[in-house]
XYZ file of C-alpha atoms in Angstrom:
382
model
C -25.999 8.245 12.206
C -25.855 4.368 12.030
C -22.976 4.299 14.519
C -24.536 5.893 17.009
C -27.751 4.159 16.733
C -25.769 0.840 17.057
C -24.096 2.332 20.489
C -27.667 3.272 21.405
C -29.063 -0.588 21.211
C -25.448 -2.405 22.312
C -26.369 -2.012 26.070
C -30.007 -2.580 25.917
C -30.399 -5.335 23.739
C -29.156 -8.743 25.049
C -28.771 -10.294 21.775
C -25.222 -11.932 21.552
C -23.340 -10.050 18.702
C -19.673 -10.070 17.828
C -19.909 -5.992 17.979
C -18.199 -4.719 20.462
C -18.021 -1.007 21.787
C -14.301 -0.079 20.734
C -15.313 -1.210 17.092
C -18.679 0.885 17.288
C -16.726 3.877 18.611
C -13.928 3.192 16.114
C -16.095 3.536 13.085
C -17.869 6.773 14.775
C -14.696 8.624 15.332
C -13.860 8.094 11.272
C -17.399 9.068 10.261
C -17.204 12.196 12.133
C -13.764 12.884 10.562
C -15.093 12.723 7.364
C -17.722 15.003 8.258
C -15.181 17.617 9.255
C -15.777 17.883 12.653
C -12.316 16.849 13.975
C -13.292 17.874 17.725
C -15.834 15.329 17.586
C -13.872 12.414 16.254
C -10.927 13.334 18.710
C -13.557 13.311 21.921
C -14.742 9.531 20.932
C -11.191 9.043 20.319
C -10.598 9.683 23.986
C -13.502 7.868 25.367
C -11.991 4.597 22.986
C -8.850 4.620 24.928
C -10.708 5.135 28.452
C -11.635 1.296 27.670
C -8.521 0.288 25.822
C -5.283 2.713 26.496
C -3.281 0.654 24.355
C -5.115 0.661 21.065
C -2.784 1.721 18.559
C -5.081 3.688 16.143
C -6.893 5.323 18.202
C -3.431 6.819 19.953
C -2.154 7.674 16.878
C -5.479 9.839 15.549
C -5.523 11.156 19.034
C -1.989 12.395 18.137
C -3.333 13.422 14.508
C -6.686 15.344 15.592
C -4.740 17.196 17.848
C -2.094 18.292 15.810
C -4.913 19.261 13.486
C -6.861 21.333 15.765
C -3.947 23.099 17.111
C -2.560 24.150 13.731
C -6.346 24.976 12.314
C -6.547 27.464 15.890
C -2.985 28.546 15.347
C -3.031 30.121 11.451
C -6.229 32.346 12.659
C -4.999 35.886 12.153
C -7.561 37.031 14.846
C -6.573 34.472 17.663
C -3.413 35.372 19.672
C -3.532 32.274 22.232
C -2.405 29.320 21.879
C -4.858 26.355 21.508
C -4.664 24.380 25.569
C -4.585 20.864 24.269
C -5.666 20.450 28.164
C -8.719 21.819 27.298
C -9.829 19.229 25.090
C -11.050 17.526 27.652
C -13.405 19.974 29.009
C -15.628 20.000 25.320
C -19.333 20.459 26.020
C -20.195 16.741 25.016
C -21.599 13.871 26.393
C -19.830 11.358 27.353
C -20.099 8.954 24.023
C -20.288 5.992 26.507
C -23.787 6.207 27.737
C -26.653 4.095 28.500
C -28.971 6.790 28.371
C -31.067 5.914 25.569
C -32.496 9.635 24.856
C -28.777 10.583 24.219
C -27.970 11.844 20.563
C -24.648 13.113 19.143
C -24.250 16.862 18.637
C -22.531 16.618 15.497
C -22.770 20.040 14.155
C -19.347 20.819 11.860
C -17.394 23.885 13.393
C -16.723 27.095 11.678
C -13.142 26.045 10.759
C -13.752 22.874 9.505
C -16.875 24.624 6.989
C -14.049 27.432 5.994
C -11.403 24.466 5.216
C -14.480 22.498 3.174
C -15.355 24.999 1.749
C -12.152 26.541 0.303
C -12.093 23.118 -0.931
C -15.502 23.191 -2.558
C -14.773 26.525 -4.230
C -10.850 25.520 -5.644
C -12.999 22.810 -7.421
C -15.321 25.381 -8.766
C -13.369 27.827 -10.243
C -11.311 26.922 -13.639
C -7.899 28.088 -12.136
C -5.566 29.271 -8.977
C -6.145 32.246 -7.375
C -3.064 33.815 -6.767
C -1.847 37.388 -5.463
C 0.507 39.667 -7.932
C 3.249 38.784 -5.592
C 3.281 35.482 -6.335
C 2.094 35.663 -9.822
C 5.332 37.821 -10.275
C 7.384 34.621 -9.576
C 5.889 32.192 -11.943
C 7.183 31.832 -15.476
C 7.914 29.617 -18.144
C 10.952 28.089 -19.871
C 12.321 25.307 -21.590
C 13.746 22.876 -19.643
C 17.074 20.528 -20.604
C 19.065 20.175 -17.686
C 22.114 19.366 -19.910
C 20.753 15.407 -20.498
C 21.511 14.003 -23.751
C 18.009 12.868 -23.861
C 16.406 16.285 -23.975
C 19.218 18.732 -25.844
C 17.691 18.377 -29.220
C 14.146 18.429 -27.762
C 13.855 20.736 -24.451
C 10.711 20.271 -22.140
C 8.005 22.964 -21.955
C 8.196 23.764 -18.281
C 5.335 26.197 -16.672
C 5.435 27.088 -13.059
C 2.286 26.938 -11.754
C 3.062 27.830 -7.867
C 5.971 28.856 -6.218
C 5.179 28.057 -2.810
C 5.078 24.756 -2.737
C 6.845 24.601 -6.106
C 4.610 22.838 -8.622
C 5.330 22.774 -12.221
C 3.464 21.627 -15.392
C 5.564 20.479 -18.366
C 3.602 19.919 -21.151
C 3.542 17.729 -24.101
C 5.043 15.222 -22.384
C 3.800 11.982 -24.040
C 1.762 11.983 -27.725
C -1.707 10.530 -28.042
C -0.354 7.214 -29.389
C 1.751 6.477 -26.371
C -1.040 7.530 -24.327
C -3.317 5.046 -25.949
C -1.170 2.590 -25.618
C -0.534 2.678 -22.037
C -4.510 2.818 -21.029
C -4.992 -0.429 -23.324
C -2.153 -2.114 -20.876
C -4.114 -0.826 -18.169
C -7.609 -1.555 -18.937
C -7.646 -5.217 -18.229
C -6.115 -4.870 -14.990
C -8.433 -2.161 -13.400
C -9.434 -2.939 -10.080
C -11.115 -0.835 -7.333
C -8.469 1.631 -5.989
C -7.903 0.696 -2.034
C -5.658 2.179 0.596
C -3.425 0.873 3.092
C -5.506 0.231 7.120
C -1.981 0.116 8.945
C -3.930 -1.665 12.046
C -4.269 -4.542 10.135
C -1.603 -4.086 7.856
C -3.964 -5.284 4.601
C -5.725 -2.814 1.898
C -9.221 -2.436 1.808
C -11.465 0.101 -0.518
C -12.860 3.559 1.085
C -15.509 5.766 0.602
C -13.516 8.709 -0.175
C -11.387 7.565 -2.959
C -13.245 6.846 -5.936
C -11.020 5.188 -8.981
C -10.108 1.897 -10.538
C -6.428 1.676 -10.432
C -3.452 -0.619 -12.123
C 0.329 -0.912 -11.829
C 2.723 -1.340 -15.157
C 6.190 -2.068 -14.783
C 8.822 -0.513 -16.877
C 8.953 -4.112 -18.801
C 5.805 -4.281 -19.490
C 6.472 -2.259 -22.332
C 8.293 0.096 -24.116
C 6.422 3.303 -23.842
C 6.424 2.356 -20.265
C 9.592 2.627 -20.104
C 10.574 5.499 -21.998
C 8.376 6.902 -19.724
C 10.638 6.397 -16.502
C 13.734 7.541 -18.386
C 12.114 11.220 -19.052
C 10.750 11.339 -15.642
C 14.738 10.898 -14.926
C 15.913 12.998 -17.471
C 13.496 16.086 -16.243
C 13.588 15.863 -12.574
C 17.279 14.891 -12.421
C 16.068 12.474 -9.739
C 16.914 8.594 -9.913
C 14.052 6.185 -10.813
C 15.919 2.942 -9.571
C 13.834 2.653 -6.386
C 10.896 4.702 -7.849
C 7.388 3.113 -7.974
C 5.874 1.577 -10.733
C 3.782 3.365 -13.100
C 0.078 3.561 -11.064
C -2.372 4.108 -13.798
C -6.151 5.763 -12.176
C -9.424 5.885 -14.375
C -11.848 8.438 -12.907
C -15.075 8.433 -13.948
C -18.349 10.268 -13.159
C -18.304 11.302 -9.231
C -14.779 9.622 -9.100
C -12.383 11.758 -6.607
C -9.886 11.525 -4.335
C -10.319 13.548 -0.797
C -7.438 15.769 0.622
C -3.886 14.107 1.429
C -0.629 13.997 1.623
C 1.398 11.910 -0.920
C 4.769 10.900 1.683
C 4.079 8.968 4.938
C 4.420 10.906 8.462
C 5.873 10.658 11.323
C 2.678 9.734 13.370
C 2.422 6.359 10.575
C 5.062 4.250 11.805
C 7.250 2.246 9.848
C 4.535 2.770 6.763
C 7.538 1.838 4.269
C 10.105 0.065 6.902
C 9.556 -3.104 4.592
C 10.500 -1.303 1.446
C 13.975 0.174 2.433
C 13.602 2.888 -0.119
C 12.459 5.893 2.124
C 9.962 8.243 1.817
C 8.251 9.687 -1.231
C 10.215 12.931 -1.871
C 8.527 13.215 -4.892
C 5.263 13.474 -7.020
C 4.959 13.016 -10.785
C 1.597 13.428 -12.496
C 0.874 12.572 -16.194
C -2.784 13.547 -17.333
C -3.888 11.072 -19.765
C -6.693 12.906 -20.843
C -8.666 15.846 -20.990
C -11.866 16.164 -18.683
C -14.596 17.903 -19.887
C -16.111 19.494 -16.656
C -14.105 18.703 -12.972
C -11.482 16.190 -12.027
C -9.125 19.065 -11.536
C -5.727 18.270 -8.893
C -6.231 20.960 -5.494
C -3.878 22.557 -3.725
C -6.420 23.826 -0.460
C -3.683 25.407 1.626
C -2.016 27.507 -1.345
C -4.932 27.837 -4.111
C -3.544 25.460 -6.309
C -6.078 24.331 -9.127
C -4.857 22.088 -12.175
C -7.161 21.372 -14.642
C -6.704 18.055 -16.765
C -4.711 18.329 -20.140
C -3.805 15.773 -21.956
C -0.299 14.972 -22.610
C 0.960 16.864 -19.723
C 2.337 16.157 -16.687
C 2.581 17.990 -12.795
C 5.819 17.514 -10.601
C 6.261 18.486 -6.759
C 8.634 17.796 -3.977
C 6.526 16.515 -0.933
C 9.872 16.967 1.252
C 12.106 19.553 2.222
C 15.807 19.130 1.673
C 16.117 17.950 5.235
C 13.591 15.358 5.009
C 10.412 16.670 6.768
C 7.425 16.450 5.084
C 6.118 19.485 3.228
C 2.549 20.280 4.652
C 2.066 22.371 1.878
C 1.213 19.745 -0.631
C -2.076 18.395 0.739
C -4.063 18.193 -2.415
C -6.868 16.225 -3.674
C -7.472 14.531 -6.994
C -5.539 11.020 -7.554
C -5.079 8.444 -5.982
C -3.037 7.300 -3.415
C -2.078 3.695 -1.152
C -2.066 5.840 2.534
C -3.491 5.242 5.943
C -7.290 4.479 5.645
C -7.533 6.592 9.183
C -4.963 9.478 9.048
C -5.172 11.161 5.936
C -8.858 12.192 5.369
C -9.733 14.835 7.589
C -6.302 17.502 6.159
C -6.620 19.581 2.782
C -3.224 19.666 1.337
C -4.130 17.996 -1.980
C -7.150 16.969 -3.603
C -8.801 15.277 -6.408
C -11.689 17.309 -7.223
C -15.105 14.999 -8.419
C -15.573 14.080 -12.235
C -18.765 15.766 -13.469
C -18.497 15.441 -17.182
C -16.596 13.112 -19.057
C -13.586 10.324 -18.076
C -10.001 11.354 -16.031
C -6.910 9.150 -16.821
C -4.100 9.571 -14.875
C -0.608 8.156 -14.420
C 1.360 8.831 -11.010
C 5.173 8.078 -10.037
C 5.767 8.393 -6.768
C 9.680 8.713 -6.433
C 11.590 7.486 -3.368
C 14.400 9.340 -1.643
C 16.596 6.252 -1.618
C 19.414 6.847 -4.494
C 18.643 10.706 -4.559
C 21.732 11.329 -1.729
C 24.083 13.460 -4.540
C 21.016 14.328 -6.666
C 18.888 16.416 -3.932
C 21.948 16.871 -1.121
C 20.080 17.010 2.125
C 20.054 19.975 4.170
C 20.483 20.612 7.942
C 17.287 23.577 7.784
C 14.091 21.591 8.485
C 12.799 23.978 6.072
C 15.095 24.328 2.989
């Protein structure tokens, strides 16, 4: 790849160049991440912080690409060891800081990292989750009024579509008009999604999210706003320190790769300037249909939803206790993360466009103000 080439001619030309190895090495680590080969990216990690021990990034995806390794090894029925983290060390690769000019990269994906792809690959394929009869035998379908004025007369369609993480679909959610409506606010403030580098603290565009996004504020209009108060009046959850309404246009080859929706622990203070918590909570309108792809991935539970318009999805991304919920990696929308730590996991996905347009509209909803709504609990796990 480029990056390597680069590495190749840094020693042996004597050019002057503002390039430096950490930055060369930087770059390679992510492009190997994004290949899938996480064992890779995390032994260039190491060799980065043989020259610079205190770079921040690169400590924190060492942290990351071990954590992902030694879960990956871990959930193998047919292993019974523990991964060595010690080990590590001791992979069967060059050292990455070499002035031997006949060295290449062995770059070869490993067999976990193609199974993880390609459960990925086939989720996007297929029109629909793939669920055992045990937890089929959970799921139902209700109306939904949680005793609020606003929906007694007019209950909510409510389908559960998984019940591990529990994801639910309530349908018919907004009409066409109001949908219209809210993608002709939108429209003239499209701009290329980006996502948040926390080395540098600024937002920047990325390869694997593909989308033009916009915000709307609840005063921006009234459908807008109506909007937020049936989120409310649904979830039960309060919307005064919820995030405006992010609208996402999708169109052919647009995705968005695996990732989680709340910050973790490795990202410090992501939102310390907001003083509003974490996201404890995901709400999805589908603003159209899509004709082929753009469906929303759940990798590590066989999730699939496919586009309809008018609906909308809902999830927790944390437990009662406040830990994140690992379980809701998915892929499809769009998201303002970590440009380095969130594109190598599969717990949610935006599967590619391949016919047609996808218009979404997300509310991420903060755990400030939900104290007596969602009581937290003491079991890291409840």
């Amino acid at each position: 790849m480029w990056m390597q080439e680069a590495l190749d001619h840094l020693d042996t030309e004597t050019n002057n160049t503002s390039i430096n190895k950490i930055d060369i090495l930087d770059h390679l680590a992510y492009a190997t991440s994004q290949q899938g080969n996480v064992e890779h990216a995390l032994a260039i990690t190491k060799e980065m912080l043989t020259i610079a021990p205190d770079h921040a990034r690169a400590n924190n995806n060492k942290v990351y690409y071990e954590s992902i390794i030694k879960n990956r090894t871990l959930t193998k029925q047919k292993r019974k060891d523990d991964i060595n983290m010690n080990d590590l060390t001791n992979l069967k690769l060059k050292s990455i800081i070499s002035n031997d000019k006949n060295y290449t990269i062995n770059n070869e994906r490993s067999d976990d990292d193609l199974e993880e792809q390609e459960l990925y690959e086939k989720l996007c394929r297929q029109n629909g989750a793939q669920l055992n009869p045990k937890h089929q035998a959970k799921l139902f379908c209700r109306y939904r009024h949680n005793n609020h004025p606003y929906l007694i007369l007019k209950p909510i369609k409510e389908e559960q579509l998984l019940d591990q993480p529990a994801i639910y679909l309530f349908h018919d959610i907004m009409s066409d008009k109001h949908i219209e409506e809210i993608k002709s606010l939108a429209l003239p403030r499209l701009q290329r999604a980006v996502v948040r580098d926390s080395a540098t603290d600024t937002f920047k565009p990325a390869d694997y999210r593909i989308c033009k996004s916009a915000w709307l504020r609840n005063e921006d209009s009234p459908v807008v706003a109506r909007l937020s108060r049936l989120i409310e009046a649904v979830t039960n959850l309060s919307m005064i320190t919820a995030e405006d309404l992010q609208i996402a246009n999708y169109g052919v080859g647009g995705h968005y790769e695996p990732h989680f929706d709340f910050a973790r622990k490795m990202e410090n203070d992501a939102f310390s300037g907001l003083g509003v918590g974490n996201r404890i909570a995901t709400w999805l309108t589908y603003l159209s249909n899509v004709e082929e792809g753009g469906a929303t991935v759940f990798p590590l539970v066989g999730g699939h939803l496919k586009p309809k318009k008018g609906s909308a999805a809902f999830w927790y991304n944390l437990h009662a206790s406040g830990e994140g919920d690992r379980s809701t990696r998915h892929a499809g929308r769009v998201l303002v993360l970590n440009i380095f730590m969130c594109i190598v996991l599969f717990p949610l996905s935006a599967c590619p466009v391949l016919i047609g347009n996808k218009w979404v509209a997300n509310k991420w909803i903060r755990e400030r103000g939900q104290e007596f709504r969602r009581p937290c609990s003491l079991d890291p796990k409840a």
